[in-house]
mmCIF file of C-alpha atoms and ligand atoms in Angstrom:
data_model
loop_
_atom_site.group_PDB
_atom_site.id
_atom_site.type_symbol
_atom_site.label_atom_id
_atom_site.label_comp_id
_atom_site.label_asym_id
_atom_site.label_seq_id
_atom_site.Cartn_x
_atom_site.Cartn_y
_atom_site.Cartn_z
ATOM 1 C CA MET A 1 69.422 1.324 109.127
ATOM 2 C CA SER A 2 66.802 3.490 108.324
ATOM 3 C CA ARG A 3 63.420 3.618 109.911
ATOM 4 C CA ILE A 4 60.829 3.210 107.801
ATOM 5 C CA LEU A 5 56.927 4.140 109.253
ATOM 6 C CA VAL A 6 54.188 0.976 108.111
ATOM 7 C CA THR A 7 50.713 2.166 107.633
ATOM 8 C CA GLY A 8 48.229 -0.563 108.705
ATOM 9 C CA GLY A 9 50.994 -2.576 109.063
ATOM 10 C CA MET A 10 49.315 -5.341 111.509
ATOM 11 C CA GLY A 11 47.054 -6.044 108.106
ATOM 12 C CA TYR A 12 47.716 -8.564 105.440
ATOM 13 C CA ILE A 13 50.334 -7.228 103.410
ATOM 14 C CA GLY A 14 51.669 -5.182 105.710
ATOM 15 C CA SER A 15 52.368 -7.134 108.516
ATOM 16 C CA HIS A 16 54.369 -9.602 105.749
ATOM 17 C CA THR A 17 56.012 -6.177 104.295
ATOM 18 C CA THR A 18 57.249 -5.430 107.859
ATOM 19 C CA VAL A 19 58.879 -9.024 107.978
ATOM 20 C CA GLU A 20 60.809 -8.371 104.767
ATOM 21 C CA LEU A 21 61.484 -5.151 105.706
ATOM 22 C CA MET A 22 62.901 -6.487 109.100
ATOM 23 C CA GLN A 23 64.839 -9.476 108.133
ATOM 24 C CA GLN A 24 66.165 -6.521 105.667
ATOM 25 C CA GLY A 25 67.621 -5.150 108.829
ATOM 26 C CA TYR A 26 65.652 -2.014 108.203
ATOM 27 C CA LYS A 27 63.660 -0.550 111.272
ATOM 28 C CA VAL A 28 59.807 -0.732 111.467
ATOM 29 C CA THR A 29 57.188 1.971 112.923
ATOM 30 C CA ILE A 30 53.401 0.274 112.459
ATOM 31 C CA VAL A 31 50.816 2.592 113.123
ATOM 32 C CA ASP A 32 47.480 0.887 112.650
ATOM 33 C CA ASN A 33 43.703 1.647 114.889
ATOM 34 C CA LEU A 34 43.225 -2.259 114.718
ATOM 35 C CA SER A 35 40.056 -1.703 113.372
ATOM 36 C CA ASN A 36 40.917 -4.941 111.255
ATOM 37 C CA SER A 37 43.423 -6.849 112.906
ATOM 38 C CA ASN A 38 44.518 -7.823 116.148
ATOM 39 C CA ILE A 39 47.626 -7.373 118.800
ATOM 40 C CA GLY A 40 48.733 -11.001 118.069
ATOM 41 C CA VAL A 41 49.996 -10.242 114.358
ATOM 42 C CA LEU A 42 52.747 -8.523 116.452
ATOM 43 C CA ASP A 43 54.185 -11.968 118.252
ATOM 44 C CA GLY A 44 54.014 -13.553 115.044
ATOM 45 C CA ILE A 45 56.029 -11.539 113.085
ATOM 46 C CA GLN A 46 58.319 -10.983 116.268
ATOM 47 C CA ALA A 47 58.533 -15.007 116.404
ATOM 48 C CA ILE A 48 59.557 -15.033 112.427
ATOM 49 C CA VAL A 49 62.250 -12.208 112.650
ATOM 50 C CA GLY A 50 63.116 -12.942 116.090
ATOM 51 C CA GLU A 51 63.055 -9.213 117.143
ATOM 52 C CA ARG A 52 59.191 -6.590 117.836
ATOM 53 C CA PRO A 53 58.762 -3.625 115.674
ATOM 54 C CA ASP A 54 57.900 -0.602 117.827
ATOM 55 C CA PHE A 55 54.188 -0.155 117.704
ATOM 56 C CA GLU A 56 51.719 2.628 118.082
ATOM 57 C CA GLN A 57 48.282 2.066 118.172
ATOM 58 C CA VAL A 58 47.042 5.338 116.293
ATOM 59 C CA ASP A 59 44.147 6.106 113.576
ATOM 60 C CA CYS A 60 46.199 7.537 110.300
ATOM 61 C CA ASN A 61 43.294 10.246 110.632
ATOM 62 C CA ASP A 62 44.437 11.874 113.762
ATOM 63 C CA TYR A 63 46.588 14.557 112.820
ATOM 64 C CA GLU A 64 47.772 15.441 116.548
ATOM 65 C CA ALA A 65 48.444 11.352 117.210
ATOM 66 C CA MET A 66 50.214 11.281 114.059
ATOM 67 C CA ASP A 67 51.572 14.171 114.670
ATOM 68 C CA ARG A 68 53.435 12.636 117.408
ATOM 69 C CA VAL A 69 54.848 9.234 116.030
ATOM 70 C CA PHE A 70 56.506 10.989 114.019
ATOM 71 C CA SER A 71 58.347 13.267 116.401
ATOM 72 C CA THR A 72 58.637 9.938 119.044
ATOM 73 C CA TYR A 73 60.693 8.195 115.645
ATOM 74 C CA PRO A 74 62.700 11.442 114.240
ATOM 75 C CA ASP A 75 64.695 8.988 111.943
ATOM 76 C CA ILE A 76 62.039 8.039 110.038
ATOM 77 C CA GLU A 77 63.095 8.149 106.431
ATOM 78 C CA ALA A 78 59.888 6.606 104.440
ATOM 79 C CA VAL A 79 56.222 5.652 104.667
ATOM 80 C CA ILE A 80 54.742 2.778 103.266
ATOM 81 C CA HIS A 81 50.425 3.587 103.253
ATOM 82 C CA PHE A 82 48.929 0.367 103.753
ATOM 83 C CA ALA A 83 46.180 1.724 106.432
ATOM 84 C CA ALA A 84 43.027 1.645 104.911
ATOM 85 C CA SER A 85 39.162 0.554 104.630
ATOM 86 C CA LYS A 86 38.665 -2.463 101.756
ATOM 87 C CA ALA A 87 35.704 -3.891 101.905
ATOM 88 C CA VAL A 88 34.090 -3.419 98.199
ATOM 89 C CA GLY A 89 30.675 -4.253 99.349
ATOM 90 C CA GLU A 90 30.940 -1.855 102.163
ATOM 91 C CA SER A 91 31.929 0.852 100.114
ATOM 92 C CA VAL A 92 28.935 1.213 97.963
ATOM 93 C CA GLU A 93 27.009 0.781 101.172
ATOM 94 C CA LYS A 94 29.017 3.406 103.027
ATOM 95 C CA PRO A 95 30.425 5.742 100.634
ATOM 96 C CA LEU A 96 31.368 8.601 103.122
ATOM 97 C CA LEU A 97 33.357 6.611 105.708
ATOM 98 C CA TYR A 98 35.443 5.017 102.419
ATOM 99 C CA TYR A 99 36.166 8.286 101.029
ATOM 100 C CA ARG A 100 37.239 10.036 104.199
ATOM 101 C CA ASN A 101 39.130 7.229 106.110
ATOM 102 C CA ASN A 102 41.741 6.494 102.817
ATOM 103 C CA ILE A 103 41.544 10.066 101.714
ATOM 104 C CA GLY A 104 41.994 11.630 104.950
ATOM 105 C CA SER A 105 43.950 9.514 105.969
ATOM 106 C CA LEU A 106 46.376 10.072 102.928
ATOM 107 C CA ILE A 107 46.065 13.913 103.108
ATOM 108 C CA THR A 108 47.045 13.381 107.174
ATOM 109 C CA LEU A 109 50.335 11.813 106.115
ATOM 110 C CA LEU A 110 51.140 14.006 103.183
ATOM 111 C CA GLU A 111 51.079 17.046 105.611
ATOM 112 C CA LEU A 112 52.414 15.794 108.023
ATOM 113 C CA MET A 113 55.189 13.433 106.087
ATOM 114 C CA LYS A 114 55.814 17.330 105.026
ATOM 115 C CA LYS A 115 56.203 19.373 108.309
ATOM 116 C CA HIS A 116 58.441 16.261 109.613
ATOM 117 C CA ALA A 117 60.638 16.343 106.513
ATOM 118 C CA VAL A 118 60.050 13.381 105.203
ATOM 119 C CA ARG A 119 60.976 12.470 101.562
ATOM 120 C CA ASN A 120 59.245 9.165 100.167
ATOM 121 C CA ILE A 121 56.440 7.294 100.369
ATOM 122 C CA VAL A 122 55.239 4.010 98.841
ATOM 123 C CA PHE A 123 51.656 3.835 98.330
ATOM 124 C CA SER A 124 49.129 0.582 98.082
ATOM 125 C CA SER A 125 47.412 0.924 95.227
ATOM 126 C CA SER A 126 45.565 -1.752 92.692
ATOM 127 C CA CYS A 127 45.008 -3.385 90.616
ATOM 128 C CA THR A 128 41.280 -1.614 90.599
ATOM 129 C CA VAL A 129 42.222 1.137 88.974
ATOM 130 C CA TYR A 130 42.342 -0.291 85.183
ATOM 131 C CA GLY A 131 38.502 -1.833 85.157
ATOM 132 C CA GLN A 132 38.338 -4.442 82.606
ATOM 133 C CA PRO A 133 41.100 -3.192 79.957
ATOM 134 C CA ASP A 134 40.338 -4.375 76.417
ATOM 135 C CA ALA A 135 41.730 -7.541 74.828
ATOM 136 C CA ASP A 136 44.498 -5.099 72.887
ATOM 137 C CA HIS A 137 45.323 -3.556 76.561
ATOM 138 C CA LEU A 138 45.820 -7.886 78.148
ATOM 139 C CA PRO A 139 47.856 -8.457 80.016
ATOM 140 C CA VAL A 140 47.820 -5.068 81.252
ATOM 141 C CA ASN A 141 51.180 -2.577 81.656
ATOM 142 C CA GLU A 142 51.164 0.582 83.481
ATOM 143 C CA ASP A 143 50.470 2.450 80.264
ATOM 144 C CA ALA A 144 46.895 1.095 80.339
ATOM 145 C CA PRO A 145 43.858 3.740 80.520
ATOM 146 C CA ILE A 146 42.713 4.298 83.960
ATOM 147 C CA GLN A 147 38.480 3.774 83.759
ATOM 148 C CA LYS A 148 35.837 5.012 86.009
ATOM 149 C CA ALA A 149 36.336 3.076 88.890
ATOM 150 C CA LEU A 150 33.246 0.481 90.053
ATOM 151 C CA SER A 151 33.661 0.895 93.492
ATOM 152 C CA PRO A 152 33.568 4.008 96.117
ATOM 153 C CA TYR A 153 37.142 1.724 97.513
ATOM 154 C CA GLY A 154 38.411 1.628 94.073
ATOM 155 C CA ASN A 155 37.558 5.353 93.774
ATOM 156 C CA THR A 156 39.831 6.086 96.205
ATOM 157 C CA LYS A 157 42.549 4.382 94.810
ATOM 158 C CA GLN A 158 42.257 6.274 91.989
ATOM 159 C CA ILE A 159 42.094 9.487 93.822
ATOM 160 C CA ASN A 160 44.431 8.812 96.002
ATOM 161 C CA GLU A 161 47.171 8.244 93.678
ATOM 162 C CA GLU A 162 45.917 11.661 91.669
ATOM 163 C CA ILE A 163 46.532 13.584 95.196
ATOM 164 C CA ILE A 164 50.156 11.937 95.683
ATOM 165 C CA ARG A 165 50.831 13.238 91.768
ATOM 166 C CA ASP A 166 49.562 16.999 92.223
ATOM 167 C CA GLU A 167 51.380 17.187 96.463
ATOM 168 C CA ALA A 168 54.373 15.577 93.888
ATOM 169 C CA HIS A 169 53.793 18.288 91.784
ATOM 170 C CA ALA A 170 53.485 21.702 94.026
ATOM 171 C CA ASP A 171 56.407 20.367 95.906
ATOM 172 C CA ALA A 172 59.886 19.018 93.637
ATOM 173 C CA ASP A 173 61.246 16.934 97.280
ATOM 174 C CA LEU A 174 58.718 14.440 97.399
ATOM 175 C CA ARG A 175 59.528 11.152 95.637
ATOM 176 C CA ALA A 176 56.471 8.123 95.544
ATOM 177 C CA ILE A 177 56.384 4.716 93.881
ATOM 178 C CA LEU A 178 52.695 3.474 93.683
ATOM 179 C CA LEU A 179 52.456 -0.124 93.582
ATOM 180 C CA ARG A 180 48.938 -1.507 91.799
ATOM 181 C CA TYR A 181 48.560 -4.790 93.223
ATOM 182 C CA PHE A 182 46.509 -7.971 91.363
ATOM 183 C CA ASN A 183 45.219 -10.320 93.682
ATOM 184 C CA PRO A 184 47.364 -11.534 96.911
ATOM 185 C CA ILE A 185 46.892 -14.729 98.444
ATOM 186 C CA GLY A 186 49.016 -16.894 100.577
ATOM 187 C CA ALA A 187 50.657 -16.591 103.859
ATOM 188 C CA HIS A 188 54.316 -16.658 105.332
ATOM 189 C CA PRO A 189 55.789 -19.994 105.023
ATOM 190 C CA SER A 190 56.097 -19.818 109.026
ATOM 191 C CA ALA A 191 51.861 -19.962 109.206
ATOM 192 C CA LEU A 192 52.755 -17.538 111.792
ATOM 193 C CA ILE A 193 51.161 -14.367 109.908
ATOM 194 C CA GLY A 194 48.838 -14.661 107.505
ATOM 195 C CA GLU A 195 45.009 -13.136 106.323
ATOM 196 C CA LEU A 196 41.992 -12.411 109.319
ATOM 197 C CA PRO A 197 39.284 -12.058 106.931
ATOM 198 C CA LEU A 198 36.663 -10.811 108.776
ATOM 199 C CA GLY A 199 32.950 -11.946 109.081
ATOM 200 C CA VAL A 200 32.483 -13.745 105.832
ATOM 201 C CA PRO A 201 35.148 -13.908 103.464
ATOM 202 C CA GLN A 202 34.448 -11.790 100.160
ATOM 203 C CA ASN A 203 37.611 -12.939 98.750
ATOM 204 C CA LEU A 204 38.408 -16.464 96.945
ATOM 205 C CA LEU A 205 41.539 -17.428 98.808
ATOM 206 C CA PRO A 206 39.951 -17.356 101.968
ATOM 207 C CA PHE A 207 36.325 -18.548 100.793
ATOM 208 C CA VAL A 208 37.988 -21.537 99.371
ATOM 209 C CA THR A 209 40.290 -22.437 102.516
ATOM 210 C CA GLN A 210 37.582 -21.845 105.198
ATOM 211 C CA THR A 211 35.241 -23.920 102.887
ATOM 212 C CA ALA A 212 38.589 -26.645 102.852
ATOM 213 C CA ALA A 213 38.840 -26.580 106.493
ATOM 214 C CA GLY A 214 34.706 -27.082 106.615
ATOM 215 C CA ILE A 215 33.661 -23.590 107.974
ATOM 216 C CA ARG A 216 31.612 -23.108 105.141
ATOM 217 C CA LYS A 217 29.847 -25.399 103.365
ATOM 218 C CA GLU A 218 30.217 -24.905 99.726
ATOM 219 C CA LEU A 219 32.593 -22.526 97.281
ATOM 220 C CA LYS A 220 30.174 -20.456 95.148
ATOM 221 C CA VAL A 221 32.257 -20.249 91.980
ATOM 222 C CA PHE A 222 30.439 -17.399 90.270
ATOM 223 C CA GLY A 223 29.576 -17.497 87.275
ATOM 224 C CA ASP A 224 30.925 -20.198 84.346
ATOM 225 C CA ASP A 225 30.003 -18.368 81.437
ATOM 226 C CA TYR A 226 32.327 -16.363 80.586
ATOM 227 C CA ASN A 227 34.470 -14.893 77.232
ATOM 228 C CA THR A 228 37.212 -17.068 78.978
ATOM 229 C CA PRO A 229 39.010 -20.928 78.202
ATOM 230 C CA ASP A 230 36.726 -23.230 81.150
ATOM 231 C CA GLY A 231 34.142 -19.875 81.272
ATOM 232 C CA SER A 232 35.426 -18.849 84.973
ATOM 233 C CA CYS A 233 36.842 -15.348 85.883
ATOM 234 C CA ILE A 234 40.617 -14.889 85.311
ATOM 235 C CA ARG A 235 43.147 -13.261 87.946
ATOM 236 C CA ASP A 236 47.210 -13.097 88.365
ATOM 237 C CA TYR A 237 47.399 -13.756 92.643
ATOM 238 C CA ILE A 238 50.375 -12.775 93.450
ATOM 239 C CA TYR A 239 51.825 -14.050 96.251
ATOM 240 C CA VAL A 240 52.081 -12.294 99.488
ATOM 241 C CA VAL A 241 55.387 -12.628 100.570
ATOM 242 C CA ASP A 242 56.510 -11.910 96.799
ATOM 243 C CA LEU A 243 54.517 -8.817 96.786
ATOM 244 C CA ALA A 244 56.062 -8.189 99.870
ATOM 245 C CA LYS A 245 59.541 -8.044 98.770
ATOM 246 C CA ALA A 246 58.607 -6.052 96.281
ATOM 247 C CA HIS A 247 57.892 -3.008 98.843
ATOM 248 C CA VAL A 248 61.689 -3.555 100.169
ATOM 249 C CA LYS A 249 63.087 -3.101 96.785
ATOM 250 C CA ALA A 250 60.603 0.097 95.624
ATOM 251 C CA VAL A 251 62.050 1.856 99.676
ATOM 252 C CA GLU A 252 65.502 1.009 98.957
ATOM 253 C CA ARG A 253 65.170 2.328 95.191
ATOM 254 C CA MET A 254 64.010 5.580 96.850
ATOM 255 C CA LEU A 255 65.970 6.072 99.563
ATOM 256 C CA GLY A 256 69.242 4.968 98.037
ATOM 257 C CA GLY A 257 68.018 7.789 95.301
ATOM 258 C CA LYS A 258 67.600 5.987 91.784
ATOM 259 C CA SER A 259 63.996 6.578 91.458
ATOM 260 C CA ALA A 260 64.220 8.325 87.971
ATOM 261 C CA GLU A 261 61.016 10.279 88.250
ATOM 262 C CA GLN A 262 59.627 11.754 91.123
ATOM 263 C CA VAL A 263 56.465 9.380 90.898
ATOM 264 C CA GLU A 264 56.684 5.923 89.773
ATOM 265 C CA VAL A 265 54.364 3.269 88.946
ATOM 266 C CA PHE A 266 54.640 -0.125 89.464
ATOM 267 C CA ASN A 267 52.711 -3.010 88.385
ATOM 268 C CA LEU A 268 52.547 -5.635 90.870
ATOM 269 C CA GLY A 269 51.212 -9.243 89.349
ATOM 270 C CA THR A 270 53.189 -12.333 88.393
ATOM 271 C CA GLY A 271 52.499 -12.755 84.573
ATOM 272 C CA ARG A 272 50.118 -15.815 84.625
ATOM 273 C CA GLY A 273 46.253 -15.485 84.518
ATOM 274 C CA LEU A 274 44.621 -18.281 86.558
ATOM 275 C CA SER A 275 40.805 -19.530 86.517
ATOM 276 C CA VAL A 276 38.739 -19.635 89.689
ATOM 277 C CA LEU A 277 38.336 -23.747 88.508
ATOM 278 C CA GLU A 278 42.094 -24.100 87.816
ATOM 279 C CA ILE A 279 42.607 -22.809 91.589
ATOM 280 C CA VAL A 280 39.938 -24.594 92.755
ATOM 281 C CA ARG A 281 41.913 -27.791 91.058
ATOM 282 C CA THR A 282 45.180 -27.139 92.051
ATOM 283 C CA PHE A 283 43.810 -26.426 95.719
ATOM 284 C CA ILE A 284 42.515 -29.680 95.679
ATOM 285 C CA GLU A 285 45.405 -31.169 93.931
ATOM 286 C CA VAL A 286 48.064 -29.924 95.895
ATOM 287 C CA THR A 287 45.973 -30.530 99.624
ATOM 288 C CA GLY A 288 44.497 -33.703 99.073
ATOM 289 C CA VAL A 289 41.180 -32.266 100.997
ATOM 290 C CA LYS A 290 37.837 -32.346 99.554
ATOM 291 C CA LEU A 291 36.548 -28.270 98.460
ATOM 292 C CA PRO A 292 32.593 -28.445 97.820
ATOM 293 C CA TYR A 293 32.001 -26.039 95.286
ATOM 294 C CA GLN A 294 29.017 -25.330 93.021
ATOM 295 C CA ILE A 295 28.931 -23.078 89.606
ATOM 296 C CA VAL A 296 26.351 -20.148 90.705
ATOM 297 C CA GLY A 297 25.650 -16.961 89.085
ATOM 298 C CA ARG A 298 27.823 -14.239 88.162
ATOM 299 C CA ARG A 299 28.914 -12.021 90.798
ATOM 300 C CA GLU A 300 28.434 -7.970 90.288
ATOM 301 C CA GLY A 301 30.762 -6.156 89.420
ATOM 302 C CA ASP A 302 32.960 -8.992 88.590
ATOM 303 C CA ILE A 303 35.491 -7.789 85.787
ATOM 304 C CA GLU A 304 36.086 -11.083 83.419
ATOM 305 C CA GLN A 305 39.618 -11.413 83.141
ATOM 306 C CA VAL A 306 42.557 -9.535 84.294
ATOM 307 C CA TRP A 307 46.167 -10.079 84.689
ATOM 308 C CA ALA A 308 49.468 -8.096 84.739
ATOM 309 C CA ASP A 309 52.714 -7.309 82.219
ATOM 310 C CA PRO A 310 54.634 -6.964 85.578
ATOM 311 C CA LYS A 311 57.857 -6.398 82.910
ATOM 312 C CA ARG A 312 58.791 -3.105 84.715
ATOM 313 C CA ALA A 313 58.998 -4.124 88.007
ATOM 314 C CA ASN A 314 60.918 -7.090 87.040
ATOM 315 C CA GLU A 315 63.348 -4.626 84.947
ATOM 316 C CA VAL A 316 63.466 -1.676 86.975
ATOM 317 C CA LEU A 317 62.827 -3.246 90.204
ATOM 318 C CA GLY A 318 65.200 -6.420 90.181
ATOM 319 C CA TRP A 319 61.553 -8.318 90.859
ATOM 320 C CA HIS A 320 60.060 -10.734 89.984
ATOM 321 C CA ALA A 321 56.782 -13.205 91.660
ATOM 322 C CA ASP A 322 57.739 -16.463 90.665
ATOM 323 C CA THR A 323 56.841 -18.743 93.797
ATOM 324 C CA PRO A 324 54.858 -21.546 92.442
ATOM 325 C CA THR A 325 51.155 -21.458 92.405
ATOM 326 C CA GLU A 326 51.357 -25.180 94.109
ATOM 327 C CA ASP A 327 53.319 -23.669 96.734
ATOM 328 C CA ILE A 328 51.267 -20.613 97.192
ATOM 329 C CA LEU A 329 48.039 -22.533 97.853
ATOM 330 C CA ALA A 330 50.069 -24.598 100.141
ATOM 331 C CA SER A 331 51.029 -21.762 101.757
ATOM 332 C CA ALA A 332 47.366 -20.459 102.728
ATOM 333 C CA TRP A 333 46.064 -24.000 103.446
ATOM 334 C CA LYS A 334 48.646 -24.126 106.076
ATOM 335 C CA TRP A 335 47.214 -21.285 107.655
ATOM 336 C CA GLN A 336 44.367 -21.906 107.844
ATOM 337 C CA CYS A 337 45.562 -25.046 109.966
ATOM 338 C CA HIS A 338 47.100 -22.947 111.833
ATOM 339 C CA LEU A 339 43.595 -21.086 112.714
ATOM 340 C CA SER A 340 42.138 -24.094 112.911
ATOM 341 C CA GLU A 341 43.732 -24.968 116.059
ATOM 342 C CA GLN A 342 43.466 -21.840 117.734
HETATM 343 C C1 UD1 B 401 38.398 -7.804 94.988
HETATM 344 C C2 UD1 B 401 38.095 -6.214 94.585
HETATM 345 C C3 UD1 B 401 39.156 -5.546 94.150
HETATM 346 C C4 UD1 B 401 40.202 -6.146 95.900
HETATM 347 C C5 UD1 B 401 40.716 -7.029 95.518
HETATM 348 C C6 UD1 B 401 41.393 -7.499 96.528
HETATM 349 C C7 UD1 B 401 35.719 -6.486 93.718
HETATM 350 C C8 UD1 B 401 35.152 -6.474 92.817
HETATM 351 N N1 UD1 B 401 37.009 -6.129 93.660
HETATM 352 O O1 UD1 B 401 38.937 -8.161 93.902
HETATM 353 O O2 UD1 B 401 38.856 -4.244 94.438
HETATM 354 O O3 UD1 B 401 41.216 -4.671 95.066
HETATM 355 O O4 UD1 B 401 38.997 -7.658 95.343
HETATM 356 O O5 UD1 B 401 42.336 -8.625 96.705
HETATM 357 O O6 UD1 B 401 35.314 -7.202 94.811
HETATM 358 N N2 UD1 B 401 35.098 -15.615 93.700
HETATM 359 C C9 UD1 B 401 34.151 -16.955 93.615
HETATM 360 N N3 UD1 B 401 33.672 -17.577 94.754
HETATM 361 C C10 UD1 B 401 33.931 -16.866 96.253
HETATM 362 C C11 UD1 B 401 34.670 -15.643 95.497
HETATM 363 C C12 UD1 B 401 35.286 -15.135 94.494
HETATM 364 O O7 UD1 B 401 34.160 -17.954 91.952
HETATM 365 O O8 UD1 B 401 33.229 -16.812 96.614
HETATM 366 C C13 UD1 B 401 35.446 -15.394 92.077
HETATM 367 C C14 UD1 B 401 35.311 -14.000 91.565
HETATM 368 O O9 UD1 B 401 33.833 -13.585 91.542
HETATM 369 C C15 UD1 B 401 36.558 -13.489 90.837
HETATM 370 C C16 UD1 B 401 37.800 -13.940 91.393
HETATM 371 O O10 UD1 B 401 36.981 -15.573 92.176
HETATM 372 O O11 UD1 B 401 36.753 -13.965 89.893
HETATM 373 C C17 UD1 B 401 38.373 -13.276 92.814
HETATM 374 O O12 UD1 B 401 37.732 -12.878 93.412
HETATM 375 P P1 UD1 B 401 38.146 -11.798 94.976
HETATM 376 O O13 UD1 B 401 39.394 -13.049 95.817
HETATM 377 O O14 UD1 B 401 36.993 -11.239 95.489
HETATM 378 O O15 UD1 B 401 39.035 -10.597 94.172
HETATM 379 P P2 UD1 B 401 38.647 -9.285 92.740
HETATM 380 O O16 UD1 B 401 36.846 -10.108 92.398
HETATM 381 O O17 UD1 B 401 39.595 -9.823 91.073
#
């Protein structure tokens, strides 16, 4: 079976994807510098799969070390590139760090893929590239216009998509699939791996579960005066395990020689928009725990509403994100309880 190089494979989406790949029989080499993850994730993956992925503690920006990784595993057939800095606020404070980390690592990878004749890459992109779509572009499909990024983090996703397109134009053998994620939430049903936010979580779900666990005093709902049915923002929350499975489909497509174009783009979302208040209410219903919250002012830079048209991924990849919201929120709570026991 083919070997897949998973950069950032110790992170939230990377670890769930590693599990799905291994369960489908792929060999996985994880490269991760552990800057936003820890070595214990390997135990979680092993406990679920029954086998340990190969792991190299290497920074993707380190050309020589990455060169050695490619030489050590000559059977690598595709790369899934998750490794990136991802905190929007931090990217505004430290733009150069984000440009160096996120763009430098992709360039290094593409150079080494060429050198070692690895011709397939799946890239972690984001719905952030669409900004706030016009009303007639909702739900948003892959042909919606790309809008000027609101943060250096978002800009690195856009620039990296362009770098891949330019390189594919110059190199007819390169195949790429760009996956634009909506909002990944939840944890593996085993609660052996999940999201591990460092410090105070910025994203909604980890803040919800930490508040329910009593780690945070109350959730702040950022705004109830938006032009949405209940006034709070709307997003497309996708189960991280469903998201992980889409990567397996993308890899299968490329390795099976089925790509219709050198660079293909897929939205990964459910097609269902949920408001912040709907998430809060459903979480309380499903778990039965108390979740103190307060409505406060809007968060700067927030988009009012965005959700996916996932038709292309449904039809072309044969993939659907169909886990019920209740099950997803229950998995997030189970993971938080597991963390709190440690
Ligand atoms: C954010 C990033 C996006 C990134 C994504 C990763 C911004 C502007 N965008 O998206 O680039 O790809 O995370 O998952 O930061 N909310 C609260 N209270 C909280 C936290 C969040 O009400 O304590 C609300 C937000 O206002 C938003 C929704 O929950 O309406 C989701 O927020 P979040 O999880 O941060 O995701 P995004 O803002 O969609």
